[in-house]
PDB file of C-alpha atoms in Angstrom:
ATOM      1  CA  MET M  28       0.490   0.639   0.358  1.00 47.00           C
ATOM      2  CA  VAL M  29       1.399   3.580  -0.880  1.00 45.00           C
ATOM      3  CA  GLU M  30       2.357   5.507   2.620  1.00 45.00           C
ATOM      4  CA  ASN M  31       0.202   9.170   2.409  1.00 49.00           C
ATOM      5  CA  ASN M  32       1.713  12.215   1.262  1.00 50.00           C
ATOM      6  CA  GLU M  33       2.240  14.144   4.119  1.00 50.00           C
ATOM      7  CA  ASN M  34       2.599  16.880   1.982  1.00 45.00           C
ATOM      8  CA  MET M  35      -0.706  15.958   0.260  1.00 54.00           C
ATOM      9  CA  LEU M  36      -4.265  19.784   0.451  1.00 55.00           C
ATOM     10  CA  ASP M  37      -6.459  19.001   3.088  1.00 59.00           C
ATOM     11  CA  MET M  38      -9.751  19.700   2.505  1.00 58.00           C
ATOM     12  CA  LYS M  39      -9.589  21.318   5.856  1.00 60.00           C
ATOM     13  CA  GLN M  40      -7.515  24.218   4.708  1.00 63.00           C
ATOM     14  CA  LEU M  41      -9.002  25.559   2.456  1.00 66.00           C
ATOM     15  CA  PRO M  42     -11.319  28.723   3.602  1.00 75.00           C
ATOM     16  CA  LEU M  43     -15.397  27.920   4.727  1.00 80.00           C
ATOM     17  CA  GLY M  44     -17.397  27.767   2.295  1.00 79.00           C
ATOM     18  CA  PHE M  45     -14.597  26.112  -0.793  1.00 78.00           C
ATOM     19  CA  ARG M  46     -15.368  23.045  -1.294  1.00 81.00           C
ATOM     20  CA  PHE M  47     -13.830  20.564  -4.902  1.00 86.00           C
ATOM     21  CA  ASP M  48     -16.753  19.472  -6.912  1.00 88.00           C
ATOM     22  CA  PRO M  49     -15.119  19.561 -10.379  1.00 91.00           C
ATOM     23  CA  THR M  50     -17.202  18.464 -13.618  1.00 92.00           C
ATOM     24  CA  ASP M  51     -15.383  15.824 -16.065  1.00 93.00           C
ATOM     25  CA  GLU M  52     -14.623  18.114 -19.276  1.00 92.00           C
ATOM     26  CA  GLU M  53     -12.669  20.171 -15.594  1.00 92.00           C
ATOM     27  CA  LEU M  54     -11.125  15.944 -14.067  1.00 94.00           C
ATOM     28  CA  VAL M  55      -9.698  15.946 -17.971  1.00 93.00           C
ATOM     29  CA  LEU M  56      -8.883  18.580 -18.995  1.00 91.00           C
ATOM     30  CA  HIS M  57      -6.664  19.956 -15.831  1.00 90.00           C
ATOM     31  CA  PHE M  58      -5.585  16.991 -14.462  1.00 92.00           C
ATOM     32  CA  LEU M  59      -5.635  14.225 -16.083  1.00 93.00           C
ATOM     33  CA  HIS M  60      -4.360  15.591 -19.310  1.00 88.00           C
ATOM     34  CA  SER M  61      -1.865  17.242 -17.257  1.00 86.00           C
ATOM     35  CA  LYS M  62      -1.138  14.212 -14.987  1.00 88.00           C
ATOM     36  CA  LEU M  63      -0.074  12.499 -18.897  1.00 87.00           C
ATOM     37  CA  LYS M  64       1.676  15.400 -20.351  1.00 81.00           C
ATOM     38  CA  LEU M  65       4.251  14.890 -16.958  1.00 76.00           C
ATOM     39  CA  SER M  66       4.171  11.344 -17.842  1.00 70.00           C
ATOM     40  CA  SER M  67       5.081  11.718 -21.338  1.00 63.00           C
ATOM     41  CA  SER M  68       8.070  14.435 -20.508  1.00 60.00           C
ATOM     42  CA  SER M  69       9.794  13.096 -18.107  1.00 54.00           C
ATOM     43  CA  ARG M  70      10.291   8.962 -16.035  1.00 49.00           C
ATOM     44  CA  ASN M  71      11.421  11.428 -13.303  1.00 45.00           C
ATOM     45  CA  TYR M  72       8.684  13.143 -12.066  1.00 46.00           C
ATOM     46  CA  PRO M  73       7.405  14.091  -8.768  1.00 48.00           C
ATOM     47  CA  SER M  74       4.408  11.268  -7.604  1.00 47.00           C
ATOM     48  CA  ASN M  75       1.780  14.267  -7.081  1.00 46.00           C
ATOM     49  CA  ASN M  76       2.909  16.651  -9.187  1.00 44.00           C
ATOM     50  CA  CYS M  77       0.633  18.838 -12.575  1.00 48.00           C
ATOM     51  CA  ASN M  78      -1.045  21.250 -13.052  1.00 52.00           C
ATOM     52  CA  ASN M  79      -2.611  21.221  -9.224  1.00 58.00           C
ATOM     53  CA  PRO M  80       0.422  20.271  -6.746  1.00 46.00           C
ATOM     54  CA  HIS M  81       0.196  17.450  -4.032  1.00 56.00           C
ATOM     55  CA  LEU M  82      -4.143  17.848  -4.381  1.00 83.00           C
ATOM     56  CA  ILE M  83      -4.768  14.175  -6.198  1.00 92.00           C
ATOM     57  CA  PRO M  84      -2.765  11.057  -5.665  1.00 92.00           C
ATOM     58  CA  GLU M  85      -1.516   8.215  -6.924  1.00 92.00           C
ATOM     59  CA  LEU M  86      -1.760   4.715  -5.553  1.00 92.00           C
ATOM     60  CA  GLU M  87      -0.472   2.994  -8.101  1.00 85.00           C
ATOM     61  CA  ASP M  88      -1.868  -0.273  -8.016  1.00 86.00           C
ATOM     62  CA  PHE M  89      -5.173  -0.054  -6.132  1.00 92.00           C
ATOM     63  CA  PHE M  90      -7.204  -2.311  -8.201  1.00 89.00           C
ATOM     64  CA  HIS M  91      -5.336  -5.467  -7.346  1.00 88.00           C
ATOM     65  CA  HIS M  92      -3.969  -4.348  -3.044  1.00 87.00           C
ATOM     66  CA  TYR M  93      -7.256  -1.688  -2.161  1.00 90.00           C
ATOM     67  CA  HIS M  94     -10.805  -2.178  -0.712  1.00 90.00           C
ATOM     68  CA  PRO M  95     -13.056   0.921  -1.658  1.00 92.00           C
ATOM     69  CA  CYS M  96     -12.513   1.556   2.454  1.00 91.00           C
ATOM     70  CA  GLN M  97      -9.218   2.042   2.834  1.00 92.00           C
ATOM     71  CA  LEU M  98      -9.245   4.912   0.567  1.00 93.00           C
ATOM     72  CA  HIS M  99      -9.559   7.391   3.938  1.00 91.00           C
ATOM     73  CA  GLY M 100      -6.033   8.956   3.747  1.00 90.00           C
ATOM     74  CA  GLU M 101      -4.924   7.834   1.340  1.00 93.00           C
ATOM     75  CA  ALA M 102      -6.526   9.584  -1.870  1.00 94.00           C
ATOM     76  CA  PHE M 103      -7.733  13.227  -1.783  1.00 92.00           C
ATOM     77  CA  GLU M 104     -11.438  13.128   0.176  1.00 92.00           C
ATOM     78  CA  SER M 105     -14.182  15.455  -0.889  1.00 90.00           C
ATOM     79  CA  CYS M 106     -17.698  16.323  -0.206  1.00 87.00           C
ATOM     80  CA  GLY M 107     -17.637  11.839   0.410  1.00 90.00           C
ATOM     81  CA  GLN M 108     -15.963  11.184  -2.692  1.00 93.00           C
ATOM     82  CA  TRP M 109     -12.472   9.791  -3.337  1.00 95.00           C
ATOM     83  CA  TYR M 110     -10.256  10.833  -6.058  1.00 96.00           C
ATOM     84  CA  PHE M 111      -7.046   9.304  -7.746  1.00 95.00           C
ATOM     85  CA  TYR M 112      -4.498   8.576  -9.561  1.00 95.00           C
ATOM     86  CA  THR M 113      -3.998   4.793 -11.255  1.00 93.00           C
ATOM     87  CA  ARG M 114      -2.225   2.323 -13.456  1.00 92.00           C
ATOM     88  CA  LYS M 115      -5.264   1.427 -16.092  1.00 91.00           C
ATOM     89  CA  THR M 116      -5.482  -2.292 -16.166  1.00 89.00           C
ATOM     90  CA  GLU M 117      -8.603  -4.578 -17.449  1.00 88.00           C
ATOM     91  CA  ASN M 118      -7.794  -6.947 -13.989  1.00 86.00           C
ATOM     92  CA  ARG M 119      -9.718  -4.880 -11.545  1.00 90.00           C
ATOM     93  CA  VAL M 120      -9.119  -7.952  -9.063  1.00 88.00           C
ATOM     94  CA  SER M 121      -8.063  -8.093  -5.457  1.00 85.00           C
ATOM     95  CA  GLU M 122      -8.039 -10.162  -2.485  1.00 82.00           C
ATOM     96  CA  ASN M 123     -10.395  -8.136  -1.276  1.00 81.00           C
ATOM     97  CA  GLY M 124     -13.076  -8.364  -4.371  1.00 87.00           C
ATOM     98  CA  TYR M 125     -13.030  -6.652  -7.540  1.00 90.00           C
ATOM     99  CA  TRP M 126     -14.412  -3.974  -9.426  1.00 92.00           C
ATOM    100  CA  GLU M 127     -17.281  -4.853 -12.155  1.00 91.00           C
ATOM    101  CA  GLU M 128     -18.126  -2.287 -15.720  1.00 92.00           C
ATOM    102  CA  LEU M 129     -21.093  -1.468 -16.077  1.00 91.00           C
ATOM    103  CA  VAL M 130     -21.732  -2.710 -19.876  1.00 90.00           C
ATOM    104  CA  GLY M 131     -23.410  -0.539 -21.845  1.00 91.00           C
ATOM    105  CA  MET M 132     -23.128   3.064 -19.280  1.00 91.00           C
ATOM    106  CA  ASP M 133     -20.210   4.653 -20.795  1.00 94.00           C
ATOM    107  CA  GLN M 134     -20.532   8.060 -21.432  1.00 94.00           C
ATOM    108  CA  PRO M 135     -18.179  10.307 -24.042  1.00 94.00           C
ATOM    109  CA  ILE M 136     -16.739  13.416 -23.054  1.00 94.00           C
ATOM    110  CA  TYR M 137     -17.052  16.347 -24.682  1.00 91.00           C
ATOM    111  CA  ALA M 138     -15.191  19.643 -24.671  1.00 85.00           C
ATOM    112  CA  GLY M 139     -15.209  22.858 -26.625  1.00 71.00           C
ATOM    113  CA  ASN M 140     -17.555  25.809 -27.318  1.00 69.00           C
ATOM    114  CA  ASN M 141     -19.869  23.531 -29.385  1.00 69.00           C
ATOM    115  CA  CYS M 142     -18.986  20.241 -27.252  1.00 72.00           C
ATOM    116  CA  ASN M 143     -17.874  18.924 -30.705  1.00 80.00           C
ATOM    117  CA  LYS M 144     -14.369  18.069 -29.411  1.00 87.00           C
ATOM    118  CA  LEU M 145     -14.075  14.188 -28.264  1.00 92.00           C
ATOM    119  CA  VAL M 146     -11.155  14.590 -24.964  1.00 92.00           C
ATOM    120  CA  GLY M 147     -12.467  11.800 -22.746  1.00 94.00           C
ATOM    121  CA  LEU M 148     -14.636   9.159 -21.478  1.00 95.00           C
ATOM    122  CA  LYS M 149     -15.652   7.971 -17.941  1.00 96.00           C
ATOM    123  CA  LYS M 150     -17.056   4.201 -17.334  1.00 96.00           C
ATOM    124  CA  TRP M 151     -19.284   3.377 -14.357  1.00 94.00           C
ATOM    125  CA  LEU M 152     -17.710  -0.081 -11.736  1.00 93.00           C
ATOM    126  CA  VAL M 153     -19.514  -1.142  -9.072  1.00 91.00           C
ATOM    127  CA  PHE M 154     -17.058  -3.364  -6.259  1.00 91.00           C
ATOM    128  CA  ASN M 155     -18.281  -6.537  -5.077  1.00 89.00           C
ATOM    129  CA  ASN M 156     -16.665  -8.115  -1.522  1.00 83.00           C
ATOM    130  CA  LYS M 157     -14.810 -12.099  -2.414  1.00 73.00           C
ATOM    131  CA  GLY M 158     -17.334 -14.748  -3.136  1.00 62.00           C
ATOM    132  CA  MET M 159     -19.764 -11.608  -4.167  1.00 54.00           C
ATOM    133  CA  TYR M 160     -21.715 -11.580  -7.884  1.00 54.00           C
ATOM    134  CA  ALA M 161     -23.671  -8.595  -8.948  1.00 49.00           C
ATOM    135  CA  SER M 162     -26.941  -9.299 -10.743  1.00 48.00           C
ATOM    136  CA  SER M 163     -27.294  -5.515 -10.991  1.00 43.00           C
ATOM    137  CA  GLY M 164     -26.576  -2.126  -9.018  1.00 43.00           C
ATOM    138  CA  VAL M 165     -24.570  -1.592  -6.015  1.00 46.00           C
ATOM    139  CA  LYS M 166     -24.117  -4.615  -4.697  1.00 64.00           C
ATOM    140  CA  ASN M 167     -22.303  -3.133  -1.520  1.00 75.00           C
ATOM    141  CA  GLY M 168     -22.942   0.868  -1.959  1.00 85.00           C
ATOM    142  CA  TRP M 169     -19.298   1.464  -3.436  1.00 92.00           C
ATOM    143  CA  PHE M 170     -19.323   2.789  -7.534  1.00 91.00           C
ATOM    144  CA  MET M 171     -16.752   4.046  -9.166  1.00 95.00           C
ATOM    145  CA  GLN M 172     -15.842   6.505 -11.968  1.00 96.00           C
ATOM    146  CA  GLU M 173     -13.072   5.857 -14.234  1.00 96.00           C
ATOM    147  CA  TYR M 174     -11.504   8.978 -15.997  1.00 97.00           C
ATOM    148  CA  HIS M 175      -9.769   7.832 -19.660  1.00 96.00           C
ATOM    149  CA  ALA M 176      -8.782  10.978 -21.528  1.00 93.00           C
ATOM    150  CA  CYS M 177      -8.991   9.983 -25.324  1.00 86.00           C
ATOM    151  CA  SER M 178      -6.044  10.229 -28.112  1.00 69.00           C
ATOM    152  CA  ASN M 179      -5.564  11.385 -30.979  1.00 53.00           C
ATOM    153  CA  ASN M 180      -4.745   8.744 -33.735  1.00 43.00           C
ATOM    154  CA  ASN M 181      -1.219  10.124 -34.686  1.00 35.00           C
ATOM    155  CA  LEU M 182       0.134  11.796 -32.080  1.00 39.00           C
ATOM    156  CA  SER M 183       2.582   8.837 -32.091  1.00 39.00           C
ATOM    157  CA  LYS M 184       4.346  10.756 -34.730  1.00 40.00           C
ATOM    158  CA  ARG M 185       4.113  14.002 -32.778  1.00 42.00           C
ATOM    159  CA  ARG M 186       7.280  14.821 -30.755  1.00 41.00           C
ATOM    160  CA  LYS M 187       6.294  13.943 -27.071  1.00 47.00           C
ATOM    161  CA  SER M 188       6.983  17.427 -25.768  1.00 46.00           C
ATOM    162  CA  LYS M 189       4.520  18.483 -27.560  1.00 51.00           C
ATOM    163  CA  GLN M 190       1.673  15.973 -26.590  1.00 51.00           C
ATOM    164  CA  PRO M 191       1.305  12.806 -24.654  1.00 50.00           C
ATOM    165  CA  ALA M 192       2.311   9.636 -27.175  1.00 51.00           C
ATOM    166  CA  ALA M 193      -1.069   7.505 -27.279  1.00 54.00           C
ATOM    167  CA  ASP M 194       0.855   4.646 -25.758  1.00 59.00           C
ATOM    168  CA  VAL M 195       1.209   7.478 -22.452  1.00 56.00           C
ATOM    169  CA  MET M 196      -2.152   8.695 -22.960  1.00 57.00           C
ATOM    170  CA  ASN M 197      -3.137   4.908 -21.912  1.00 65.00           C
ATOM    171  CA  LYS M 198      -1.112   3.500 -19.197  1.00 86.00           C
ATOM    172  CA  TRP M 199      -2.488   6.103 -16.032  1.00 92.00           C
ATOM    173  CA  VAL M 200      -6.713   6.451 -15.936  1.00 95.00           C
ATOM    174  CA  LEU M 201      -7.436   9.299 -13.293  1.00 96.00           C
ATOM    175  CA  CYS M 202     -10.302   7.817 -10.452  1.00 96.00           C
ATOM    176  CA  ARG M 203     -13.282   8.962  -8.731  1.00 96.00           C
ATOM    177  CA  VAL M 204     -15.475   6.388  -5.987  1.00 96.00           C
ATOM    178  CA  GLN M 205     -18.068   7.319  -3.705  1.00 93.00           C
ATOM    179  CA  GLN M 206     -20.016   5.173  -1.496  1.00 90.00           C
ATOM    180  CA  VAL M 207     -24.858   5.374  -1.082  1.00 85.00           C
ATOM    181  CA  CYS M 208     -26.997   4.300   0.959  1.00 76.00           C
ATOM    182  CA  ASP M 209     -29.162   2.254  -1.579  1.00 70.00           C
ATOM    183  CA  GLU M 210     -29.403   0.952  -5.983  1.00 65.00           C
ATOM    184  CA  SER M 211     -31.231   4.557  -6.159  1.00 65.00           C
ATOM    185  CA  GLN M 212     -29.290   7.178  -5.198  1.00 65.00           C
ATOM    186  CA  TRP M 213     -26.824   5.654  -7.484  1.00 63.00           C
ATOM    187  CA  MET M 214     -28.947   5.951 -10.299  1.00 64.00           C
ATOM    188  CA  ASN M 215     -29.586   9.500  -9.312  1.00 67.00           C
ATOM    189  CA  THR M 216     -25.949  10.567  -9.157  1.00 67.00           C
ATOM    190  CA  PHE M 217     -25.913   8.982 -13.450  1.00 62.00           C
ATOM    191  CA  ASN M 218     -29.103   9.830 -14.608  1.00 65.00           C
ATOM    192  CA  GLU M 219     -27.673  13.962 -12.391  1.00 69.00           C
ATOM    193  CA  ASP M 220     -23.871  13.357 -14.699  1.00 66.00           C
ATOM    194  CA  LYS M 221     -25.378  12.791 -18.463  1.00 60.00           C
ATOM    195  CA  SER M 222     -27.582  16.339 -17.985  1.00 58.00           C
ATOM    196  CA  ASN M 223     -25.236  17.891 -17.222  1.00 56.00           C
ATOM    197  CA  ASN M 224     -23.711  16.503 -19.667  1.00 54.00           C
ATOM    198  CA  GLU M 225     -23.041  19.759 -21.907  1.00 51.00           C
ATOM    199  CA  VAL M 226     -20.809  22.890 -19.800  1.00 48.00           C
ATOM    200  CA  GLU M 227     -19.906  26.098 -20.623  1.00 49.00           C
ATOM    201  CA  LEU M 228     -16.719  26.663 -20.521  1.00 49.00           C
ATOM    202  CA  SER M 229     -15.193  28.513 -18.425  1.00 48.00           C
ATOM    203  CA  SER M 230     -11.846  31.066 -19.059  1.00 46.00           C
ATOM    204  CA  SER M 231      -9.228  28.199 -18.295  1.00 49.00           C
ATOM    205  CA  ASP M 232     -11.365  24.751 -20.000  1.00 50.00           C
ATOM    206  CA  GLU M 233     -10.606  27.122 -23.534  1.00 50.00           C
ATOM    207  CA  ALA M 234      -7.761  28.129 -21.856  1.00 50.00           C
ATOM    208  CA  VAL M 235      -6.439  24.131 -22.047  1.00 50.00           C
ATOM    209  CA  TYR M 236      -8.919  23.453 -24.987  1.00 49.00           C
ATOM    210  CA  LEU M 237      -7.477  26.238 -27.141  1.00 50.00           C
ATOM    211  CA  ALA M 238      -4.102  25.298 -26.314  1.00 50.00           C
ATOM    212  CA  MET M 239      -5.170  21.255 -27.482  1.00 50.00           C
ATOM    213  CA  GLU M 240      -6.404  22.383 -31.020  1.00 49.00           C
ATOM    214  CA  GLU M 241      -3.459  23.523 -31.707  1.00 50.00           C
ATOM    215  CA  ASN M 242      -2.244  20.168 -33.083  1.00 44.00           C
ATOM    216  CA  ASP M 243      -5.637  18.949 -33.314  1.00 46.00           C
ATOM    217  CA  GLU M 244      -6.326  16.520 -36.332  1.00 44.00           C
ATOM    218  CA  HIS M 245      -9.811  16.314 -35.319  1.00 40.00           C
ATOM    219  CA  GLU M 246      -9.582  11.909 -35.243  1.00 39.00           C
ATOM    220  CA  VAL M 247     -10.073  10.492 -32.509  1.00 40.00           C
ATOM    221  CA  THR M 248      -9.798   6.392 -30.800  1.00 44.00           C
ATOM    222  CA  TYR M 249     -11.300   5.823 -27.914  1.00 41.00           C
ATOM    223  CA  PRO M 250      -8.432   4.320 -24.774  1.00 48.00           C
ATOM    224  CA  TYR M 251      -9.201   0.674 -24.515  1.00 42.00           C
TER     225      TYR M 251
END
């Protein structure tokens, strides 16, 4: 298990009334893409370094070594949700249980003034304790939103100093984990995410988006 970073920002350090509640677009543009770009530029980068250092930590082998109840003190927590980066894998099984991907519930994440640029993909997963098999919905209250970055087909031909290569884009995912009381609460979260899929970009979002546009060929691939 990764040791807790003493320098990781604590929400208690923020003024009253502040909270971390990013949209899907903000998580992909400002956090995941920054993480991947930094990963491609240097092999010896600080584990929690990105545009927002010491905010979202790495739990490199989360799926193989963690039960979700162990996230407290390890991942970044805000508003009852835990955020962290981890290595992408299709094998999400540990000695405590496994994460089951919900088929047919993937959500594309778009950005741009007309929401016409595909920048990421969100997968939904539920956790099942060892020996349990979920027939549908949430069995023990833990579910995850797993964010993937989408890359251009020709990124591997570009210089790494400009944008992350396609293989690097697929090495890390950003996860948001939450525990709910019942399945109806989980479905409400899913439906709210669908209805809030199109939001107006802030000035900082536009700056990131325009930087990505400079080398964009409008040809993208899904991250799997």
